[in-house]
PDB file of C-alpha atoms and ligand atoms in Angstrom:
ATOM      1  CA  UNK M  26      -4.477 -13.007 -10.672  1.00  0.00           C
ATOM      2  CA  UNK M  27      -4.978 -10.143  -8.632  1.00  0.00           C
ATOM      3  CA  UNK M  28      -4.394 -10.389  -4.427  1.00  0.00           C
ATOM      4  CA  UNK M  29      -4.872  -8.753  -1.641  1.00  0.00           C
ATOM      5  CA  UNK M  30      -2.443  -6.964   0.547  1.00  0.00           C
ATOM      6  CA  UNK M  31      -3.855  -5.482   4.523  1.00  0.00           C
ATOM      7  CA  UNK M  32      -2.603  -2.855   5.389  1.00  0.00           C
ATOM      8  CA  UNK M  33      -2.810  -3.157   9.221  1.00  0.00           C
ATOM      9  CA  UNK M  34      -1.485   0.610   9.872  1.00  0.00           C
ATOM     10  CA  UNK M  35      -4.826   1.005  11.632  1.00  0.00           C
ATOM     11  CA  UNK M  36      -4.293  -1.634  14.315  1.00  0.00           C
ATOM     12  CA  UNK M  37      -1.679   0.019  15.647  1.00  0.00           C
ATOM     13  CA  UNK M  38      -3.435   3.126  15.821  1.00  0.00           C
ATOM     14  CA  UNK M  39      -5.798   1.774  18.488  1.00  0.00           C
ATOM     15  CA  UNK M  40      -2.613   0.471  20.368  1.00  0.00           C
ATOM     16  CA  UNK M  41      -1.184   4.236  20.600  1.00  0.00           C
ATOM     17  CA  UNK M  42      -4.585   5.908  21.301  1.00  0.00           C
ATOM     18  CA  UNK M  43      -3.557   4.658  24.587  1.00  0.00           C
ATOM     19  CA  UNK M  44       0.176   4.232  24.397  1.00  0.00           C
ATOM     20  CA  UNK M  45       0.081   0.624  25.278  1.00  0.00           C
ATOM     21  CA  UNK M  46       0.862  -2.781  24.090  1.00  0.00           C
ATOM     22  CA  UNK M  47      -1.495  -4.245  22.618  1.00  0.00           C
ATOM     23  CA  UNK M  48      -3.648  -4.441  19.913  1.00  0.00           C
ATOM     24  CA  UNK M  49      -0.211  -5.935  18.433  1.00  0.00           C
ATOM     25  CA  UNK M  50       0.018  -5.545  14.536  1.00  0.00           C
ATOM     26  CA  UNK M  51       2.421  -8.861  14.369  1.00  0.00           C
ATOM     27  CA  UNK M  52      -1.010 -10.719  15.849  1.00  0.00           C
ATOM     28  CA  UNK M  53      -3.143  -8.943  12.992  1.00  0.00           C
ATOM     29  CA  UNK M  54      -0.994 -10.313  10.311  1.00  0.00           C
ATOM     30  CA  UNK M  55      -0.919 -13.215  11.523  1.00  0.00           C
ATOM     31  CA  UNK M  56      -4.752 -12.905  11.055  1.00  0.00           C
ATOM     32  CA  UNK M  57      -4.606 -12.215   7.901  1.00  0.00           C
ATOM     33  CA  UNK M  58      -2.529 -14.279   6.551  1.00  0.00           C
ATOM     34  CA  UNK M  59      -4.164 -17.266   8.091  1.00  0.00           C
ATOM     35  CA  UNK M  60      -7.441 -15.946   5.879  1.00  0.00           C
ATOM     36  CA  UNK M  61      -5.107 -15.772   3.049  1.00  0.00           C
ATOM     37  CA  UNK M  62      -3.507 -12.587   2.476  1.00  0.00           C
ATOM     38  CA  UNK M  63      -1.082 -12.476  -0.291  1.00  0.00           C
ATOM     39  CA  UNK M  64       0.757  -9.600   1.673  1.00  0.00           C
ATOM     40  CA  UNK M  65       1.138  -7.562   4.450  1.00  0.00           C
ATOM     41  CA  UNK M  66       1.375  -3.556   4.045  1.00  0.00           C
ATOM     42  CA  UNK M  67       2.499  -1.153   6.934  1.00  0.00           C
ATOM     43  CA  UNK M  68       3.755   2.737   6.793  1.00  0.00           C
ATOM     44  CA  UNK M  69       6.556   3.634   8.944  1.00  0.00           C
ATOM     45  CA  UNK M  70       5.819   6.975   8.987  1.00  0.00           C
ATOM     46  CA  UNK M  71       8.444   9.325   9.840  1.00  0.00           C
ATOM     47  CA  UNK M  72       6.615  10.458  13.569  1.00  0.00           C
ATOM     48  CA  UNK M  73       5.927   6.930  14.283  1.00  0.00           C
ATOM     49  CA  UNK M  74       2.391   7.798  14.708  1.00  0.00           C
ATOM     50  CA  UNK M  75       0.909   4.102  14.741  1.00  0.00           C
ATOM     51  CA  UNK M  76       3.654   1.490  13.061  1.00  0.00           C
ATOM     52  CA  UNK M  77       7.074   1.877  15.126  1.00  0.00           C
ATOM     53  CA  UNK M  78      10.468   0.425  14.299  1.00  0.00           C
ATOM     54  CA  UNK M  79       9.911  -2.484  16.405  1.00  0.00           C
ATOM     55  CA  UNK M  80       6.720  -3.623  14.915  1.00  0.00           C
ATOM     56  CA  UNK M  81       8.625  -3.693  10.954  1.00  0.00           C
ATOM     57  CA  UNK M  82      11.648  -5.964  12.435  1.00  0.00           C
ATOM     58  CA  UNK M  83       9.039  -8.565  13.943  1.00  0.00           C
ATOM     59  CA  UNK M  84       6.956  -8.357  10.647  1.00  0.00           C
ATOM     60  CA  UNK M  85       9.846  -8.919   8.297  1.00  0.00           C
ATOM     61  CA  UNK M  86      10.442 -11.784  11.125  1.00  0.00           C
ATOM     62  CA  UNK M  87       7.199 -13.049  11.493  1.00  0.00           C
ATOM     63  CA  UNK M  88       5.345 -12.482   8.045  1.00  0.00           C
ATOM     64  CA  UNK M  89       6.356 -15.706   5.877  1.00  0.00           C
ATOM     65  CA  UNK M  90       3.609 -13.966   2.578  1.00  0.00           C
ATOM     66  CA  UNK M  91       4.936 -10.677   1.077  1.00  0.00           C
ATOM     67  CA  UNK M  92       5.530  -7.886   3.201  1.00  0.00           C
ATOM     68  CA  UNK M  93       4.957  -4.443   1.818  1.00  0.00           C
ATOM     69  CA  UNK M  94       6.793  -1.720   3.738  1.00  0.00           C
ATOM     70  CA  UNK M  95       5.302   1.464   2.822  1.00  0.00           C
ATOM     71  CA  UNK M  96       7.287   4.777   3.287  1.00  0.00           C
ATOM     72  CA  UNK M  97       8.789   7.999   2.509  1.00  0.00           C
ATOM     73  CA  UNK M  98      11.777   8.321   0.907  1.00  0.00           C
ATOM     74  CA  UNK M  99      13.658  10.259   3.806  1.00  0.00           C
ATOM     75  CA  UNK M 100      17.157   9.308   4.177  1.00  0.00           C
ATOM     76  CA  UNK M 101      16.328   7.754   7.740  1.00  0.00           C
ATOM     77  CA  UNK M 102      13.393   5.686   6.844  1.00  0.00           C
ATOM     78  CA  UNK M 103      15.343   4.951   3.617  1.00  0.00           C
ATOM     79  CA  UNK M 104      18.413   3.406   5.952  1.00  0.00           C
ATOM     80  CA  UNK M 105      15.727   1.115   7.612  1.00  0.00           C
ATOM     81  CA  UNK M 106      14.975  -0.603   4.514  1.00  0.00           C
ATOM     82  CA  UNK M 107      18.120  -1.403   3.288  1.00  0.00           C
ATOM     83  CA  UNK M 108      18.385  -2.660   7.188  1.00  0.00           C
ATOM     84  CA  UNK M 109      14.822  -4.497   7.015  1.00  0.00           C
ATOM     85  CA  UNK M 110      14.970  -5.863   3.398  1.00  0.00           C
ATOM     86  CA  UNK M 111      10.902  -6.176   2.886  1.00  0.00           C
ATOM     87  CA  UNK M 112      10.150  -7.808   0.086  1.00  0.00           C
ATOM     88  CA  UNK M 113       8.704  -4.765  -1.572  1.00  0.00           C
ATOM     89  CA  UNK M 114       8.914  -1.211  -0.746  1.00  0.00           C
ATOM     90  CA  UNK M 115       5.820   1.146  -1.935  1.00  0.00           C
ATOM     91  CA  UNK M 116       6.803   4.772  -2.274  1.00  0.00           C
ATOM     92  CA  UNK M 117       4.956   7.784  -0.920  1.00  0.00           C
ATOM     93  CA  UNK M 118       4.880  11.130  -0.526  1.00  0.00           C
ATOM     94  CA  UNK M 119       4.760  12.270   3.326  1.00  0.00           C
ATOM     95  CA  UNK M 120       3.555  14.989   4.708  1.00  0.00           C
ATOM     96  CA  UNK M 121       3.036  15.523   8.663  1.00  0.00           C
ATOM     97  CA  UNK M 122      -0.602  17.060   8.666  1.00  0.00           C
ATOM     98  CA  UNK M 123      -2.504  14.522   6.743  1.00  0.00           C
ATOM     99  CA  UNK M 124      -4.758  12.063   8.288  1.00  0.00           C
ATOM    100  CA  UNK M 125      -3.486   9.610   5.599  1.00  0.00           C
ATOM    101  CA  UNK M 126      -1.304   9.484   2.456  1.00  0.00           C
ATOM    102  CA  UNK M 127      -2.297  12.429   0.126  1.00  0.00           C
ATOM    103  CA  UNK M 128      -1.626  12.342  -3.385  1.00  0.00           C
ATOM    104  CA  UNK M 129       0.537  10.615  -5.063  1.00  0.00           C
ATOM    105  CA  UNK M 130       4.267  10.675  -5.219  1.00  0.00           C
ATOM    106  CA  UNK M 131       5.827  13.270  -7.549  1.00  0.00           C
ATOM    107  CA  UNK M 132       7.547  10.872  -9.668  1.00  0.00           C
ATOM    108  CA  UNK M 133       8.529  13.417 -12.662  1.00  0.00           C
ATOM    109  CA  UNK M 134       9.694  15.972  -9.613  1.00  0.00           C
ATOM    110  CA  UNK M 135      11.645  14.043  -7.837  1.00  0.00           C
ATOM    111  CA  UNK M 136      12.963  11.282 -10.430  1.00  0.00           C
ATOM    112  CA  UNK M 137      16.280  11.733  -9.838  1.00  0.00           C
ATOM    113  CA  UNK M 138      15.797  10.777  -6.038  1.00  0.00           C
ATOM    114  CA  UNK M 139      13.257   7.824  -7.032  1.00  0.00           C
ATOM    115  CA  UNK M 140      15.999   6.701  -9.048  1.00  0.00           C
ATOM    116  CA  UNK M 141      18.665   6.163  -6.640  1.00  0.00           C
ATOM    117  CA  UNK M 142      16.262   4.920  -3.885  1.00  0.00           C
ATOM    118  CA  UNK M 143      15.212   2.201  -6.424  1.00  0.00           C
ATOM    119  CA  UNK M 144      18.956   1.168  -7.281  1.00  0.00           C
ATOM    120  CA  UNK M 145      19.606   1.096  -3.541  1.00  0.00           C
ATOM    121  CA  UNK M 146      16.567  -1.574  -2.932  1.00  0.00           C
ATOM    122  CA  UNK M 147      17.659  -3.354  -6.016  1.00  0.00           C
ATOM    123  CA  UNK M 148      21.031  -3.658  -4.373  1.00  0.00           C
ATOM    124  CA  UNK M 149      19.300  -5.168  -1.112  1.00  0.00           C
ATOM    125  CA  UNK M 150      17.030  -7.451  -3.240  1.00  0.00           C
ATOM    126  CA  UNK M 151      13.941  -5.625  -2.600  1.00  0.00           C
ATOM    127  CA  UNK M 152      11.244  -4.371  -5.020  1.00  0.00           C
ATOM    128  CA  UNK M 153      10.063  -1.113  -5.609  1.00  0.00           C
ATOM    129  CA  UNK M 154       6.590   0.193  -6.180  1.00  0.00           C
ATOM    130  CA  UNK M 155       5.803   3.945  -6.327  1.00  0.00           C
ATOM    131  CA  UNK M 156       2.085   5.164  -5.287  1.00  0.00           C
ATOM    132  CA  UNK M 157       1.073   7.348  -8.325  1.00  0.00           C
ATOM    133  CA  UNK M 158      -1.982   9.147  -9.810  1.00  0.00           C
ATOM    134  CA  UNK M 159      -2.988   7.181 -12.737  1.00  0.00           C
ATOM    135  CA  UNK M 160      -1.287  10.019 -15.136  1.00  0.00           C
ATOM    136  CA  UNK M 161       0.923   9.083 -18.001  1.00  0.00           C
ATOM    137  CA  UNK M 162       3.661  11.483 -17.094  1.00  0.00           C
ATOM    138  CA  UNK M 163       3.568   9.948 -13.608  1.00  0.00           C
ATOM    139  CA  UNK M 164       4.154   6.126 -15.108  1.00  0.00           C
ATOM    140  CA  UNK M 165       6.475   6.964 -17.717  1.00  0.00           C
ATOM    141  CA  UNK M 166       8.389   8.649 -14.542  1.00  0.00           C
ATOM    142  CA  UNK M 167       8.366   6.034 -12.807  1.00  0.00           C
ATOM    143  CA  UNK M 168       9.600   3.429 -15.310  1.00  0.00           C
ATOM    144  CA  UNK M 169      12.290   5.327 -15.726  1.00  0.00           C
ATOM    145  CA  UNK M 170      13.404   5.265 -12.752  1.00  0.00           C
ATOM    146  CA  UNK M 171      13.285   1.864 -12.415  1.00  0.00           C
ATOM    147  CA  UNK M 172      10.144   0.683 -10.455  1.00  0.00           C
ATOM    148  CA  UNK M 173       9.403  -2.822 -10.835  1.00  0.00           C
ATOM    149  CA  UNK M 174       5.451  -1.875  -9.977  1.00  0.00           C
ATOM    150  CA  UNK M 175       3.219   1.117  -9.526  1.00  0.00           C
ATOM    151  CA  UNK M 176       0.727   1.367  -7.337  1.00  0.00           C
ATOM    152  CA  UNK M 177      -2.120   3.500  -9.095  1.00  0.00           C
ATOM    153  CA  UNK M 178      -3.990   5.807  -6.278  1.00  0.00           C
ATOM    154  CA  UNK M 179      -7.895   4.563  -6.129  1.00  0.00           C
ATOM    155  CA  UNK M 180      -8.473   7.489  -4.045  1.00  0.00           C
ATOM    156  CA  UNK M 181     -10.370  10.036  -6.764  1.00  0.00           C
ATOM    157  CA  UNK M 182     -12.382   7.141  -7.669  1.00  0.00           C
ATOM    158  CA  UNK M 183     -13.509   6.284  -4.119  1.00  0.00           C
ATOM    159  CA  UNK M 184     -14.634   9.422  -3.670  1.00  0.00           C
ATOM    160  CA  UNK M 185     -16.240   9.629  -6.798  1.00  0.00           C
ATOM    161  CA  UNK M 186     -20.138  10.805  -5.894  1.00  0.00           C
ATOM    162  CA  UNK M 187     -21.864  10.258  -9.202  1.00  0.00           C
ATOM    163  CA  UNK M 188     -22.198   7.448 -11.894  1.00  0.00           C
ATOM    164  CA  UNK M 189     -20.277   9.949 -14.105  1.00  0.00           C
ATOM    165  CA  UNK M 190     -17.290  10.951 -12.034  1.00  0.00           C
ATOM    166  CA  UNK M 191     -17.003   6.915 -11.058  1.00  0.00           C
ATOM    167  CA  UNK M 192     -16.977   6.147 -14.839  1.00  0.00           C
ATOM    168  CA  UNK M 193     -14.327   8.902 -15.517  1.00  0.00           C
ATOM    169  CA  UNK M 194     -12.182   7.518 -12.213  1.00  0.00           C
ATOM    170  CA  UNK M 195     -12.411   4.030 -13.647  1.00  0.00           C
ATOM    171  CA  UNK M 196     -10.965   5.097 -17.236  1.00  0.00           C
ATOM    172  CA  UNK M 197      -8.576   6.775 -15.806  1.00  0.00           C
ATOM    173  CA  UNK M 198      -7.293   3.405 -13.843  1.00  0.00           C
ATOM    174  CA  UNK M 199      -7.663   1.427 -16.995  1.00  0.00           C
ATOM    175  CA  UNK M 200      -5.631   4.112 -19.038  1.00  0.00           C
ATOM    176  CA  UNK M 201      -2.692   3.901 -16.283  1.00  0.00           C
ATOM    177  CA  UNK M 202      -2.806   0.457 -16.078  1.00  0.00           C
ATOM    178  CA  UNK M 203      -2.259   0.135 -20.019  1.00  0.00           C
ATOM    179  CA  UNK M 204       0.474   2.345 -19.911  1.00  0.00           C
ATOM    180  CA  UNK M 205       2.130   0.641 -16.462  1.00  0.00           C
ATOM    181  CA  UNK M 206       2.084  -2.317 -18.937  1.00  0.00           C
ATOM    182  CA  UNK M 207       3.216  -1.229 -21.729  1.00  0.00           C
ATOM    183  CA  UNK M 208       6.144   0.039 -20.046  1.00  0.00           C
ATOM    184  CA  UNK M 209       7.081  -3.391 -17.876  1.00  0.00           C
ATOM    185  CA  UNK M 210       6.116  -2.539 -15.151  1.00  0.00           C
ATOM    186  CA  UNK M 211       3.718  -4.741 -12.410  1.00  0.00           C
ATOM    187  CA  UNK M 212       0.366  -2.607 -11.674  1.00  0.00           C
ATOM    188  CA  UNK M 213      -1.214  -2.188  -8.161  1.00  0.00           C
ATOM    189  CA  UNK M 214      -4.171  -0.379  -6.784  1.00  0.00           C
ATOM    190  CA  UNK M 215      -5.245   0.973  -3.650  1.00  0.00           C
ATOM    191  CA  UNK M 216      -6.563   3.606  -1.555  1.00  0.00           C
ATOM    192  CA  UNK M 217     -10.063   4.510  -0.460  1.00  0.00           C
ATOM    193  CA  UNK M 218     -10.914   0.814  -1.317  1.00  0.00           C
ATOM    194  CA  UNK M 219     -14.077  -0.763   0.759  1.00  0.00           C
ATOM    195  CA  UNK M 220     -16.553  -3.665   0.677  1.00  0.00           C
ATOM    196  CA  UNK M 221     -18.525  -1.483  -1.446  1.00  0.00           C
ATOM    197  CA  UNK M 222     -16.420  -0.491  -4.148  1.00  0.00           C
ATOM    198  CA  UNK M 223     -13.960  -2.900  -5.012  1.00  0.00           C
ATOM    199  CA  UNK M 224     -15.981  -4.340  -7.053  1.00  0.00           C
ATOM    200  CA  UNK M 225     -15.436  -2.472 -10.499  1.00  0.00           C
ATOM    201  CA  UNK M 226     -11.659  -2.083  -9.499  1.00  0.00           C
ATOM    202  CA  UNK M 227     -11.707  -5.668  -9.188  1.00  0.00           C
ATOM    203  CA  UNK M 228     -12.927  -6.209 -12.157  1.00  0.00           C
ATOM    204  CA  UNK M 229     -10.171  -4.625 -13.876  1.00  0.00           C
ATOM    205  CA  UNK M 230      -8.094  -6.926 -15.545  1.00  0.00           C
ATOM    206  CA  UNK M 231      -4.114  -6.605 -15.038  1.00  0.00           C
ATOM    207  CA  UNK M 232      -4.069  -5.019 -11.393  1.00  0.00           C
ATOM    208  CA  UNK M 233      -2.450  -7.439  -9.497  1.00  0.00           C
ATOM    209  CA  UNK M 234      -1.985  -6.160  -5.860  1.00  0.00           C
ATOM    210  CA  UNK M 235      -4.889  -4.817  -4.070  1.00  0.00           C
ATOM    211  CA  UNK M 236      -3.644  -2.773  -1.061  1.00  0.00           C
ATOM    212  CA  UNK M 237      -6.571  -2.500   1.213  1.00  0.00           C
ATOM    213  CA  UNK M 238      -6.597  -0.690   5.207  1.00  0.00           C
ATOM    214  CA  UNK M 239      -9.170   1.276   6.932  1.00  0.00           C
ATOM    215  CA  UNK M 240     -12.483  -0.803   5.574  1.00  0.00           C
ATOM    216  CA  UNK M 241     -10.604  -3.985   6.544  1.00  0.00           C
ATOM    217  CA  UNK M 242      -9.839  -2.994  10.257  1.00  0.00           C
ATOM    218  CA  UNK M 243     -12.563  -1.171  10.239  1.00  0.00           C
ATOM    219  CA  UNK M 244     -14.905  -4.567   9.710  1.00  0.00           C
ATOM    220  CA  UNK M 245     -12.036  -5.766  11.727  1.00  0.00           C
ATOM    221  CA  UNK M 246     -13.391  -4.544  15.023  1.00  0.00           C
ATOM    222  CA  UNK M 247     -17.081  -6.026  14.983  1.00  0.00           C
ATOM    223  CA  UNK M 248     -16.440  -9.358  12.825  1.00  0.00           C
ATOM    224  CA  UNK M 249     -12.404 -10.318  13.571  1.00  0.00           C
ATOM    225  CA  UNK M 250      -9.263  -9.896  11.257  1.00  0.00           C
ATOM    226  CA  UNK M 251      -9.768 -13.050  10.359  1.00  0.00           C
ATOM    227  CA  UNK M 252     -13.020 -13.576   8.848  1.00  0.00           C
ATOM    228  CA  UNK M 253     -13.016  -9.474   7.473  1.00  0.00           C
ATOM    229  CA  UNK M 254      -9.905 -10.173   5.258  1.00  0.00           C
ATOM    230  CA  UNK M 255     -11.749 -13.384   3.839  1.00  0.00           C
ATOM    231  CA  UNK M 256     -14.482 -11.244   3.044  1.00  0.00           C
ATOM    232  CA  UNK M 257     -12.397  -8.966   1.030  1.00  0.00           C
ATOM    233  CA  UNK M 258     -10.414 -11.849  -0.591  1.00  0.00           C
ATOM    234  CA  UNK M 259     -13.849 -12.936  -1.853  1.00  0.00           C
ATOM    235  CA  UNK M 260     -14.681  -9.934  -3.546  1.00  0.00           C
ATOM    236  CA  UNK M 261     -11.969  -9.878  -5.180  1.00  0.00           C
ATOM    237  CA  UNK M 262     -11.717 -13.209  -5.706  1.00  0.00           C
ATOM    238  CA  UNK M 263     -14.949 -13.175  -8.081  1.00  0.00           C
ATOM    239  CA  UNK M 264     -13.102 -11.760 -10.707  1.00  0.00           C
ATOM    240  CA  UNK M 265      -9.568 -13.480 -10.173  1.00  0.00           C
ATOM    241  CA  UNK M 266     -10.538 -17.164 -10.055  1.00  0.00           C
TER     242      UNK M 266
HETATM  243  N1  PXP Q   5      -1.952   2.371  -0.516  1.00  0.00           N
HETATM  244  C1  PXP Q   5      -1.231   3.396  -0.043  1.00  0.00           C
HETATM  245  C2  PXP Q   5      -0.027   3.821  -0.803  1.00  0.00           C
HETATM  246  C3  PXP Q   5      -1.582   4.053   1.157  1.00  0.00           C
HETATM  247  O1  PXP Q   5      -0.863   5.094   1.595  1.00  0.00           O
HETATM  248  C4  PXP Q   5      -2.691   3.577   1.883  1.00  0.00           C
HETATM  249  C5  PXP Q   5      -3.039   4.212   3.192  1.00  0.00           C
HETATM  250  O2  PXP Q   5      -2.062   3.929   4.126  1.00  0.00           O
HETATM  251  C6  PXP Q   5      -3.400   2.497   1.363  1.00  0.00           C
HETATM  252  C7  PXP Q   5      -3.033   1.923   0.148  1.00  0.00           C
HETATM  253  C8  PXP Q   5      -4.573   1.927   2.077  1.00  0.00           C
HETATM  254  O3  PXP Q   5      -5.594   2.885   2.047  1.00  0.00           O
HETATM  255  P1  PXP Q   5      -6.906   2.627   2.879  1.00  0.00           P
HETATM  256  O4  PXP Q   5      -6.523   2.608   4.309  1.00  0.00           O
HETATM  257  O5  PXP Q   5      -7.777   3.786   2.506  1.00  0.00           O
HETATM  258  O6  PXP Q   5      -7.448   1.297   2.435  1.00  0.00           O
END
């Protein structure tokens, strides 16, 4: 059965456009998983640009569904984990210009350091996905390092213009998520992912963890946390009775 994760990133973005206190993230989730969230996602990024330190300590406190930290794998953010223990860390490559996450993480490139990030959350009890283009190198990687999950990056199919290149981006997801099986490891999607196309992601049998931002706060803002992640857990819902 495949669930829903928020990432609620975003909320805290409109508390620092103005440096101040609220709207508070911990509130959000609380939102969210009163509509039924299966998890809650945030990024500490390294320049704290909208999650800070003090927002993933109440989380891990507050969240009682799974919480999803998402993050680099700099030493310092790294050391927070192990502090933290989420209940599942998602990998990602970081890089201080984006807007958001770009790419996925280099798991064939940097294997050796996936490897002893993942036996350092395995020590701590936490599990370990890594965001990845849906490429076979890229899973193999990643199972060799240890993962427990991938996350495969939706990203090239949400931006996907024609029926074609949608078609092509949807393979592609179905490819990596035979091969994420095949190899034992627990399949995820997200990025890009709206209202409008979840649907044929959704659809795909075997992804189990949708992890779904901007549209959701985004809907947020005029409807309420609330009944926007309900709408999403419908949609998805459809095909995941
Ligand atoms: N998954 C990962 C690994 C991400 O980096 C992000 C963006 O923070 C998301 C999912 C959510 O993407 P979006 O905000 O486009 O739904």
């Amino acid at each position: 059965m495949a669930v829903l994760n928020v990432n609620i990133d975003h909320v805290a973005t409109i508390r620092q456009a103005r440096l101040a206190d609220e709207p508070d993230p911990v509130w959000a989730a609380v939102e969210c998983e009163l509509a039924g969230a299966n998890g809650i996602t945030v990024h500490l990024r390294q320049d704290r640009r909208h999650i800070n330190d003090r927002d993933v300590r109440v989380l891990k406190e507050t969240v009682a569904c799974k919480f999803n930290l998402e993050m680099s794998m700099a030493e310092p953010i790294v050391k927070i984990a192990e502090q933290i223990r989420p209940d599942q860390v998602t990998l990602v490559p970081e890089n201080r210009a984006e807007l958001t996450t770009e790419g996925g993480l280099d798991c064939v490139r940097h294997q050796q350091r996936l490897a002893q990030v993942v036996k350092r959350m395995h020590k701590k009890g936490i599990l370990v996905s890594a965001f990845i283009v849906p490429a076979s190198e890229q899973i193999v990687a990643s199972a060799e390092a240890g993962c427990d999950a991938v996350e495969l990056h939706t990203g090239m199919y949400a931006n996907a213009r024609t029926q074609k290149a949608v078609a092509r981006r949807l393979a592609e997801l179905v490819a990596g998520r035979d091969i994420g099986l095949e190899r034992k490891l627990v399949v995820h999607a997200g990025h890009g992912l709206t209202y409008r196309n979840i649907d044929p992601v959704a659809a795909v049998e075997g992804l189990c963890e949708f992890n779904i931002g901007h549209s959701i706060v985004a809907r947020a803002v005029l409807v309420g946390m609330r009944p926007a992640t309900r709408e999403m857990i419908e949609l998805i819902g459809k095909h995941h009775a």
